[in-house]
Amino acid sequence: MTTLNLSLTAEQRALQAGVAEICKRYPGEYWRELDQKREYPDAFVEELTRAGYLAALIPPEYGGAGLGLFEAGLILEEINRSGGNAGACHAQMYIMGTLLRHGSEAQKDAYLPKIASGELRLQAFAVTEPNAGSDTTKLQTTAVRRGDRYVVNGQKIFISRVLQSDLMLLLARTTPLAAVTRKTDGLSVFLVDIRSARGMEVRPLRMMMNHSTNALFFDNMEVPAEGLVGEEGKGFSYILDGMNAERILVASDSIGDGRWFVERAVAYSSQRVVFGRPIGANQGVQFAIARAHMAVAAADLMRNKAAALFDAGEPCGPEANMAKYLAAEAAWDAGNACIDCHGGYGYAEEYDVERKFREARLYKTAPINQNLVLAYVGEHVLGLPRSY
Ligand SMILES: Cc1cc2nc3c(=O)[nH]c(=O)nc-3n(C[C@H](O)[C@H](O)[C@H](O)COP(=O)(O)OP(=O)(O)OC[C@H]3O[C@@H](n4cnc5c(N)ncnc54)[C@H](O)[C@@H]3O)c2cc1C
């Protein structure tokens, strides 16, 4: 039976403390300056990588720590709870899983040890397209086999960290939609070596938050056939089974954000005196923060359940989706409570609240929007009729 631990072990606390120690060296000023310039937190990611945290999920035989998804979540949560933005580096943890589960021995031997050591970065995951959106099976990027290579044509939108990665996982159609029985068939996953890729244009997009996001254009980009991950045409299922890990890790980012907002709100409301008393003594202020704390704590429990199931190899789709939804909502409500209690200062850049507010908002939309989580729960968990 899968067990759900209600308190952290000494090792898990040490892991959290180790991450917190690194985060202390990257305070609000660091993230704020990068946010203004829309620059990547290279120094932070480099230090986190050198300390081995980004290789948490890579098995020891490939040079990683071989930890579970629960521990990986604790690492990301701690980064966001400290005021940083784990969105800059969380993707390697879940993208790597697709390579680990479905890659060939040759691919794993060639790449995983270098990813674990930090020699290579695999941080980009190219799925979303302008003409398909959330309806992934309608994606139009094609990969056509020509001898010992595939030729890729099409475009992607909102693909993050391409310019900060050596490797990218790409989902493309290898069999036309009209020629497959199930729309999920005929999609394939490729490991693209960005350093040697020709025929890929990367156009950075300035987004609401600092997220290193791009539009990609493929014009006869050639990928060697050995870049195919697993079997041709099975890519959708490979991507799907990485999605539970992604949802649980993103939920961890949100839980970290929620905790940061609550801690900041408590600290500020306890010392800001208006009408002769700390504003936190007013129930209009206090209750919003208390509600936010409870929602974050509840999302934390769901995230822990999802991670425990994942780590035990049990099905965890409902829990992973619910954790992502609940955590993103909890962080958003905590962000609003935090801005509200800060009054005008909540909008001042130097307080970091507005930056964290923008960063936390993303997880209501990506990697999957909240409506599609509700549709998943309605249809797949509760058995209600399908809407799409
Ligand atoms: C900063 C950022 C970084 C990103 N990074 C990546 C990345 O690295 N790789 C990647 O592949 N993608 C990435 N994305 C893309 C992200 O995953 C998508 O934006 C998201 O999945 C939604 O797709 P869409 O934008 O096309 O919205 P659409 O599919 O057009 O949907 C728009 C809205 O319509 C609603 N909606 C749509 N369909 C339904 C329905 N059936 N029922 C009810 N409501 C519905 C939802 O509210 C949804 O938010 C990123 C996005 C952002 C903003």
Short mmCIF file of C-alpha atoms and ligand atoms in Angstrom, two decimals:
data_model
loop_
_atom_site.label_atom_id
_atom_site.label_comp_id
_atom_site.label_asym_id
_atom_site.label_seq_id
_atom_site.Cartn_x
_atom_site.Cartn_y
_atom_site.Cartn_z
CA MET A 1 0.00 0.00 0.00
CA THR A 2 1.28 3.50 -0.80
CA THR A 3 1.98 5.46 2.36
CA LEU A 4 1.66 9.18 2.70
CA ASN A 5 4.14 10.72 5.15
CA LEU A 6 2.72 13.60 7.11
CA SER A 7 6.05 14.95 8.27
CA LEU A 8 9.45 15.30 6.63
CA THR A 9 12.33 12.95 7.39
CA ALA A 10 15.66 14.34 8.64
CA GLU A 11 17.09 13.85 5.10
CA GLN A 12 14.21 15.76 3.53
CA ARG A 13 14.67 18.62 6.00
CA ALA A 14 18.38 18.68 5.22
CA LEU A 15 17.55 18.81 1.51
CA GLN A 16 15.25 21.81 2.08
CA ALA A 17 17.85 23.53 4.25
CA GLY A 18 20.55 23.01 1.61
CA VAL A 19 18.38 24.63 -1.07
CA ALA A 20 17.42 27.46 1.30
CA GLU A 21 21.13 28.11 1.95
CA ILE A 22 21.78 28.59 -1.77
CA CYS A 23 18.65 30.75 -2.18
CA LYS A 24 19.87 33.12 0.55
CA ARG A 25 22.71 34.11 -1.76
CA TYR A 26 20.15 35.16 -4.41
CA PRO A 27 17.86 37.67 -2.67
CA GLY A 28 14.99 39.73 -4.05
CA GLU A 29 17.36 42.27 -5.68
CA TYR A 30 18.90 39.51 -7.80
CA TRP A 31 15.55 38.29 -9.18
CA ARG A 32 14.20 41.82 -9.52
CA GLU A 33 17.10 42.99 -11.67
CA LEU A 34 16.85 39.94 -13.93
CA ASP A 35 13.09 40.45 -14.18
CA GLN A 36 13.56 44.04 -15.32
CA LYS A 37 16.09 43.02 -17.96
CA ARG A 38 14.30 39.75 -18.79
CA GLU A 39 17.55 37.88 -18.28
CA TYR A 40 18.09 34.27 -17.27
CA PRO A 41 19.26 33.50 -13.69
CA ASP A 42 22.46 31.85 -14.91
CA ALA A 43 24.45 32.15 -11.69
CA PHE A 44 21.62 30.67 -9.60
CA VAL A 45 20.92 27.77 -11.98
CA GLU A 46 24.64 27.08 -12.26
CA GLU A 47 25.04 26.88 -8.49
CA LEU A 48 21.94 24.72 -8.10
CA THR A 49 23.24 22.38 -10.80
CA ARG A 50 26.73 22.15 -9.28
CA ALA A 51 25.17 21.25 -5.94
CA GLY A 52 23.33 18.40 -7.72
CA TYR A 53 19.78 19.56 -7.04
CA LEU A 54 18.67 19.64 -10.67
CA ALA A 55 19.80 16.04 -11.06
CA ALA A 56 17.60 14.95 -8.14
CA LEU A 57 15.52 12.59 -10.30
CA ILE A 58 18.36 11.14 -12.40
CA PRO A 59 19.25 7.62 -11.18
CA PRO A 60 22.67 7.21 -9.50
CA GLU A 61 23.95 4.97 -12.34
CA TYR A 62 23.76 8.06 -14.57
CA GLY A 63 25.33 10.36 -11.98
CA GLY A 64 22.16 11.77 -10.38
CA ALA A 65 20.82 11.67 -6.83
CA GLY A 66 18.10 9.09 -7.56
CA LEU A 67 15.57 10.86 -5.35
CA GLY A 68 11.79 10.72 -5.73
CA LEU A 69 9.39 13.25 -7.19
CA PHE A 70 8.39 14.26 -3.67
CA GLU A 71 11.96 15.38 -2.93
CA ALA A 72 12.23 17.10 -6.32
CA GLY A 73 9.04 18.99 -5.42
CA LEU A 74 10.53 20.06 -2.09
CA ILE A 75 13.51 21.56 -3.95
CA LEU A 76 11.31 23.63 -6.27
CA GLU A 77 8.95 24.63 -3.48
CA GLU A 78 11.87 25.91 -1.41
CA ILE A 79 13.17 28.05 -4.29
CA ASN A 80 9.81 29.77 -4.69
CA ARG A 81 9.23 30.01 -0.95
CA SER A 82 12.53 31.84 -0.69
CA GLY A 83 11.39 34.44 -3.22
CA GLY A 84 13.09 32.98 -6.31
CA ASN A 85 11.57 31.54 -9.45
CA ALA A 86 12.01 27.80 -9.97
CA GLY A 87 10.30 28.21 -13.36
CA ALA A 88 13.75 29.03 -14.70
CA CYS A 89 14.96 25.49 -14.15
CA HIS A 90 12.12 23.13 -13.14
CA ALA A 91 11.66 21.72 -16.64
CA GLN A 92 14.82 19.67 -16.73
CA MET A 93 13.44 17.55 -13.91
CA TYR A 94 10.36 16.44 -15.83
CA ILE A 95 11.68 16.54 -19.39
CA MET A 96 14.49 14.22 -18.39
CA GLY A 97 11.88 11.64 -17.30
CA THR A 98 10.74 11.12 -20.91
CA LEU A 99 14.31 10.33 -21.94
CA LEU A 100 14.80 8.10 -18.91
CA ARG A 101 11.61 6.10 -19.43
CA HIS A 102 11.52 5.90 -23.22
CA GLY A 103 15.02 6.68 -24.51
CA SER A 104 17.35 3.99 -25.83
CA GLU A 105 20.32 2.81 -23.75
CA ALA A 106 22.59 4.68 -26.18
CA GLN A 107 20.65 7.95 -25.68
CA LYS A 108 20.62 7.56 -21.91
CA ASP A 109 24.34 6.76 -21.74
CA ALA A 110 25.17 9.64 -24.04
CA TYR A 111 23.10 12.32 -22.36
CA LEU A 112 22.01 11.58 -18.80
CA PRO A 113 25.46 11.69 -17.13
CA LYS A 114 26.19 14.99 -18.85
CA ILE A 115 22.82 16.40 -17.85
CA ALA A 116 23.47 15.27 -14.26
CA SER A 117 26.89 16.93 -14.17
CA GLY A 118 25.60 20.13 -15.74
CA GLU A 119 27.70 19.75 -18.87
CA LEU A 120 24.47 19.69 -20.89
CA ARG A 121 21.16 21.39 -20.22
CA LEU A 122 17.88 19.79 -21.31
CA GLN A 123 15.41 22.51 -20.34
CA ALA A 124 13.27 23.01 -23.44
CA PHE A 125 10.10 21.12 -24.28
CA ALA A 126 8.41 22.09 -27.56
CA VAL A 127 4.74 21.09 -27.71
CA THR A 128 2.46 24.15 -28.00
CA GLU A 129 1.58 25.50 -31.46
CA PRO A 130 -0.35 28.59 -32.50
CA ASN A 131 -2.93 26.67 -34.54
CA ALA A 132 -3.47 23.81 -32.08
CA GLY A 133 -3.27 25.39 -28.59
CA SER A 134 -4.49 23.02 -25.90
CA ASP A 135 -5.69 20.56 -28.58
CA THR A 136 -2.23 18.96 -28.87
CA THR A 137 -3.17 16.20 -31.31
CA LYS A 138 -3.95 18.89 -33.90
CA LEU A 139 -0.37 20.12 -33.96
CA GLN A 140 0.90 20.80 -37.46
CA THR A 141 4.67 20.51 -37.16
CA THR A 142 5.75 17.54 -39.26
CA ALA A 143 8.83 15.32 -39.14
CA VAL A 144 9.31 13.32 -42.34
CA ARG A 145 11.84 10.50 -42.51
CA ARG A 146 14.43 10.90 -45.29
CA GLY A 147 17.06 8.13 -45.07
CA ASP A 148 18.99 8.44 -41.82
CA ARG A 149 17.27 11.67 -40.74
CA TYR A 150 13.95 13.38 -40.15
CA VAL A 151 13.15 16.70 -41.79
CA VAL A 152 11.10 19.00 -39.56
CA ASN A 153 8.83 21.82 -40.74
CA GLY A 154 6.36 23.95 -38.82
CA GLN A 155 6.26 26.27 -35.85
CA LYS A 156 5.87 26.33 -32.09
CA ILE A 157 4.83 29.07 -29.69
CA PHE A 158 5.67 29.86 -26.05
CA ILE A 159 8.62 27.48 -25.86
CA SER A 160 10.70 28.34 -22.83
CA ARG A 161 14.47 28.22 -22.20
CA VAL A 162 15.48 27.25 -25.75
CA LEU A 163 18.35 29.76 -25.69
CA GLN A 164 19.46 28.45 -22.28
CA SER A 165 19.45 24.75 -23.29
CA ASP A 166 21.72 22.45 -25.26
CA LEU A 167 18.97 19.91 -25.86
CA MET A 168 15.25 20.18 -26.56
CA LEU A 169 12.47 17.62 -26.62
CA LEU A 170 10.20 18.16 -29.63
CA LEU A 171 6.76 16.72 -30.36
CA ALA A 172 5.97 16.50 -34.09
CA ARG A 173 3.61 14.60 -36.35
CA THR A 174 5.25 11.74 -38.25
CA THR A 175 2.01 10.33 -39.72
CA PRO A 176 -0.67 12.73 -40.99
CA LEU A 177 -3.79 13.03 -38.83
CA ALA A 178 -5.93 11.80 -41.76
CA ALA A 179 -3.92 8.55 -41.93
CA VAL A 180 -4.24 7.44 -38.27
CA THR A 181 -7.10 5.64 -36.55
CA ARG A 182 -6.71 7.44 -33.24
CA LYS A 183 -5.80 11.14 -33.26
CA THR A 184 -3.21 10.47 -30.54
CA ASP A 185 -1.30 8.13 -32.90
CA GLY A 186 1.31 9.33 -35.35
CA LEU A 187 3.02 11.85 -33.06
CA SER A 188 6.70 11.34 -32.22
CA VAL A 189 9.17 12.73 -29.73
CA PHE A 190 12.63 13.86 -30.80
CA LEU A 191 15.67 14.85 -28.82
CA VAL A 192 17.03 17.84 -30.72
CA ASP A 193 20.60 18.98 -30.24
CA ILE A 194 20.06 22.74 -30.32
CA ARG A 195 23.78 23.44 -30.67
CA SER A 196 23.98 21.78 -34.08
CA ALA A 197 20.40 22.37 -35.28
CA ARG A 198 20.16 24.15 -38.63
CA GLY A 199 16.82 25.42 -39.93
CA MET A 200 15.42 26.47 -36.53
CA GLU A 201 14.76 30.14 -35.89
CA VAL A 202 14.27 31.18 -32.25
CA ARG A 203 12.34 34.41 -31.72
CA PRO A 204 12.26 35.55 -28.06
CA LEU A 205 8.92 36.82 -26.76
CA ARG A 206 8.63 39.45 -24.05
CA MET A 207 6.10 37.98 -21.63
CA MET A 208 4.37 39.22 -18.48
CA MET A 209 7.07 37.60 -16.37
CA ASN A 210 10.71 36.68 -16.87
CA HIS A 211 10.37 33.23 -18.45
CA SER A 212 12.78 33.05 -21.41
CA THR A 213 9.94 32.12 -23.77
CA ASN A 214 10.14 31.96 -27.58
CA ALA A 215 8.42 31.32 -30.85
CA LEU A 216 10.19 28.66 -32.94
CA PHE A 217 10.15 28.28 -36.70
CA PHE A 218 11.36 25.09 -38.39
CA ASP A 219 12.39 25.27 -42.02
CA ASN A 220 13.67 21.85 -43.13
CA MET A 221 15.43 21.31 -39.80
CA GLU A 222 17.22 17.96 -39.94
CA VAL A 223 17.24 15.67 -36.91
CA PRO A 224 19.36 12.50 -37.12
CA ALA A 225 17.17 9.36 -36.89
CA GLU A 226 18.91 8.44 -33.62
CA GLY A 227 17.28 11.54 -32.13
CA LEU A 228 13.88 9.75 -32.19
CA VAL A 229 12.88 8.86 -28.62
CA GLY A 230 11.18 5.46 -28.30
CA GLU A 231 8.99 4.28 -31.16
CA GLU A 232 7.82 6.45 -34.02
CA GLY A 233 4.15 7.37 -33.66
CA LYS A 234 3.96 6.72 -29.88
CA GLY A 235 5.11 10.19 -28.81
CA PHE A 236 1.77 11.35 -27.41
CA SER A 237 1.70 8.63 -24.76
CA TYR A 238 5.33 9.39 -23.82
CA ILE A 239 4.48 13.03 -23.36
CA LEU A 240 1.35 12.17 -21.38
CA ASP A 241 3.18 10.06 -18.86
CA GLY A 242 5.66 12.87 -18.26
CA MET A 243 2.76 15.23 -17.67
CA ASN A 244 1.86 13.87 -14.26
CA ALA A 245 5.40 14.60 -13.08
CA GLU A 246 5.17 18.06 -14.62
CA ARG A 247 1.87 18.83 -12.89
CA ILE A 248 3.18 17.70 -9.49
CA LEU A 249 6.36 19.75 -9.85
CA VAL A 250 4.48 22.82 -11.03
CA ALA A 251 2.13 22.40 -8.05
CA SER A 252 5.26 22.50 -5.90
CA ASP A 253 6.30 25.82 -7.49
CA SER A 254 2.85 27.19 -6.65
CA ILE A 255 2.92 25.91 -3.07
CA GLY A 256 6.28 27.67 -2.64
CA ASP A 257 4.76 30.88 -4.06
CA GLY A 258 1.75 30.54 -1.75
CA ARG A 259 3.98 30.16 1.30
CA TRP A 260 6.07 33.17 0.29
CA PHE A 261 2.94 35.33 -0.10
CA VAL A 262 1.53 34.19 3.24
CA GLU A 263 4.84 34.75 5.08
CA ARG A 264 5.25 38.20 3.53
CA ALA A 265 1.63 39.10 4.28
CA VAL A 266 1.96 38.04 7.93
CA ALA A 267 5.23 39.95 8.39
CA TYR A 268 3.93 43.14 6.78
CA SER A 269 0.48 43.11 8.42
CA SER A 270 2.01 42.56 11.83
CA GLN A 271 4.22 45.64 11.65
CA ARG A 272 2.25 48.13 9.50
CA VAL A 273 0.31 50.38 11.85
CA VAL A 274 -2.70 52.32 10.54
CA PHE A 275 -5.49 53.80 12.72
CA GLY A 276 -3.30 53.12 15.74
CA ARG A 277 -2.99 49.31 15.40
CA PRO A 278 -1.28 46.75 13.20
CA ILE A 279 -3.42 46.21 10.11
CA GLY A 280 -3.22 42.43 10.71
CA ALA A 281 -5.43 42.88 13.77
CA ASN A 282 -8.31 43.79 11.45
CA GLN A 283 -10.22 40.69 10.53
CA GLY A 284 -10.75 42.00 7.00
CA VAL A 285 -6.99 41.68 6.57
CA GLN A 286 -6.33 38.73 8.86
CA PHE A 287 -8.99 36.39 7.51
CA ALA A 288 -7.85 36.69 3.90
CA ILE A 289 -4.35 35.66 4.99
CA ALA A 290 -5.67 32.84 7.18
CA ARG A 291 -7.82 31.56 4.29
CA ALA A 292 -4.81 31.69 1.96
CA HIS A 293 -2.72 29.73 4.45
CA MET A 294 -5.39 27.02 4.71
CA ALA A 295 -5.71 26.72 0.93
CA VAL A 296 -1.94 26.37 0.52
CA ALA A 297 -1.84 23.74 3.28
CA ALA A 298 -4.66 21.78 1.60
CA ALA A 299 -2.96 21.95 -1.82
CA ASP A 300 0.23 20.75 -0.15
CA LEU A 301 -1.58 17.61 1.06
CA MET A 302 -2.89 16.87 -2.44
CA ARG A 303 0.57 17.45 -3.92
CA ASN A 304 2.05 15.06 -1.35
CA LYS A 305 -0.53 12.41 -2.17
CA ALA A 306 0.11 12.77 -5.90
CA ALA A 307 3.88 12.57 -5.38
CA ALA A 308 3.57 9.54 -3.08
CA LEU A 309 1.50 7.71 -5.71
CA PHE A 310 3.91 8.71 -8.48
CA ASP A 311 6.94 7.57 -6.49
CA ALA A 312 5.22 4.24 -5.73
CA GLY A 313 4.59 3.72 -9.46
CA GLU A 314 0.82 3.95 -8.94
CA PRO A 315 -1.61 5.77 -11.28
CA CYS A 316 -1.81 9.41 -10.15
CA GLY A 317 -3.50 11.34 -12.99
CA PRO A 318 -6.42 12.64 -10.90
CA GLU A 319 -4.22 13.63 -7.96
CA ALA A 320 -1.53 15.24 -10.15
CA ASN A 321 -4.13 17.33 -11.97
CA MET A 322 -5.99 18.26 -8.80
CA ALA A 323 -2.72 19.21 -7.08
CA LYS A 324 -1.77 21.52 -9.95
CA TYR A 325 -5.22 23.14 -9.95
CA LEU A 326 -5.51 23.57 -6.18
CA ALA A 327 -1.95 24.83 -5.77
CA ALA A 328 -2.24 27.37 -8.60
CA GLU A 329 -5.53 28.70 -7.15
CA ALA A 330 -4.10 28.79 -3.62
CA ALA A 331 -1.02 30.70 -4.76
CA TRP A 332 -3.16 33.14 -6.72
CA ASP A 333 -5.46 33.81 -3.75
CA ALA A 334 -2.45 34.15 -1.46
CA GLY A 335 -0.94 36.60 -3.95
CA ASN A 336 -4.09 38.69 -3.89
CA ALA A 337 -4.19 38.66 -0.07
CA CYS A 338 -0.54 39.71 -0.04
CA ILE A 339 -1.06 42.58 -2.50
CA ASP A 340 -4.18 43.71 -0.64
CA CYS A 341 -2.51 43.91 2.75
CA HIS A 342 0.47 45.77 1.30
CA GLY A 343 -1.79 48.52 -0.01
CA GLY A 344 0.14 50.70 -2.47
CA TYR A 345 3.43 49.02 -1.53
CA GLY A 346 2.17 45.78 -3.09
CA TYR A 347 2.57 47.46 -6.46
CA ALA A 348 6.05 48.84 -5.78
CA GLU A 349 8.73 46.77 -7.49
CA GLU A 350 11.12 46.90 -4.54
CA TYR A 351 8.76 44.77 -2.42
CA ASP A 352 8.88 41.88 -4.91
CA VAL A 353 5.17 41.19 -4.32
CA GLU A 354 4.11 42.37 -7.78
CA ARG A 355 6.89 40.25 -9.40
CA LYS A 356 5.87 37.12 -7.51
CA PHE A 357 2.22 37.90 -8.32
CA ARG A 358 3.02 37.90 -12.05
CA GLU A 359 5.11 34.75 -11.75
CA ALA A 360 2.45 32.86 -9.76
CA ARG A 361 -0.26 33.74 -12.30
CA LEU A 362 1.35 31.62 -15.00
CA TYR A 363 0.41 28.31 -13.40
CA LYS A 364 -3.29 28.96 -13.86
CA THR A 365 -2.58 28.77 -17.63
CA ALA A 366 0.49 26.60 -18.13
CA PRO A 367 1.45 23.84 -18.51
CA ILE A 368 -2.30 23.21 -18.77
CA ASN A 369 -5.05 25.73 -18.18
CA GLN A 370 -7.41 25.34 -15.21
CA ASN A 371 -10.46 24.74 -17.45
CA LEU A 372 -8.87 21.67 -18.97
CA VAL A 373 -8.08 20.30 -15.50
CA LEU A 374 -11.73 20.78 -14.57
CA ALA A 375 -12.74 19.02 -17.80
CA TYR A 376 -10.35 16.16 -16.99
CA VAL A 377 -11.79 15.75 -13.49
CA GLY A 378 -15.37 16.09 -14.76
CA GLU A 379 -14.97 13.58 -17.56
CA HIS A 380 -12.24 11.15 -16.50
CA VAL A 381 -12.66 11.13 -12.72
CA LEU A 382 -16.41 11.71 -12.38
CA GLY A 383 -17.53 10.10 -15.63
CA LEU A 384 -19.51 13.12 -16.87
CA PRO A 385 -20.16 13.41 -20.65
CA ARG A 386 -17.25 14.65 -22.78
CA SER A 387 -17.20 18.28 -23.86
CA TYR A 388 -14.52 17.98 -26.52
C1 LIG B 1 5.16 31.89 -20.06
C2 LIG B 1 4.72 30.66 -20.77
C3 LIG B 1 5.62 29.62 -20.93
C4 LIG B 1 5.26 28.48 -21.66
N1 LIG B 1 6.20 27.49 -21.87
C5 LIG B 1 5.88 26.45 -22.69
C6 LIG B 1 6.88 25.50 -23.06
O1 LIG B 1 8.03 25.57 -22.62
N2 LIG B 1 6.53 24.49 -23.92
C7 LIG B 1 5.26 24.38 -24.42
O2 LIG B 1 5.03 23.47 -25.21
N3 LIG B 1 4.29 25.27 -24.09
C8 LIG B 1 4.58 26.30 -23.25
N4 LIG B 1 3.61 27.23 -22.91
C9 LIG B 1 2.29 27.11 -23.52
C10 LIG B 1 1.18 26.74 -22.55
O3 LIG B 1 1.31 25.39 -22.18
C11 LIG B 1 -0.14 27.05 -23.27
O4 LIG B 1 -0.22 28.47 -23.37
C12 LIG B 1 -1.31 26.51 -22.58
O5 LIG B 1 -1.28 25.11 -22.62
C13 LIG B 1 -2.63 26.99 -23.21
O6 LIG B 1 -2.59 26.89 -24.61
P1 LIG B 1 -3.00 28.15 -25.50
O7 LIG B 1 -2.19 29.31 -25.02
O8 LIG B 1 -2.90 27.82 -26.94
O9 LIG B 1 -4.49 28.41 -25.11
P2 LIG B 1 -5.80 27.87 -25.86
O10 LIG B 1 -5.72 26.41 -26.08
O11 LIG B 1 -6.05 28.74 -27.03
O12 LIG B 1 -6.89 28.15 -24.77
C14 LIG B 1 -7.22 29.49 -24.35
C15 LIG B 1 -8.16 29.43 -23.19
O13 LIG B 1 -9.40 28.88 -23.62
C16 LIG B 1 -9.95 28.05 -22.64
N5 LIG B 1 -10.25 26.74 -23.24
C17 LIG B 1 -9.68 26.16 -24.33
N6 LIG B 1 -10.25 24.97 -24.61
C18 LIG B 1 -11.22 24.79 -23.69
C19 LIG B 1 -12.19 23.76 -23.42
N7 LIG B 1 -12.25 22.66 -24.17
N8 LIG B 1 -13.00 23.91 -22.36
C20 LIG B 1 -12.93 25.01 -21.59
N9 LIG B 1 -12.05 26.02 -21.78
C21 LIG B 1 -11.22 25.92 -22.82
C22 LIG B 1 -8.96 27.98 -21.48
O14 LIG B 1 -9.34 28.83 -20.44
C23 LIG B 1 -7.67 28.49 -22.08
O15 LIG B 1 -6.86 29.14 -21.13
C24 LIG B 1 3.95 28.36 -22.17
C25 LIG B 1 3.02 29.39 -21.96
C26 LIG B 1 3.41 30.54 -21.28
C27 LIG B 1 2.39 31.62 -21.10
#
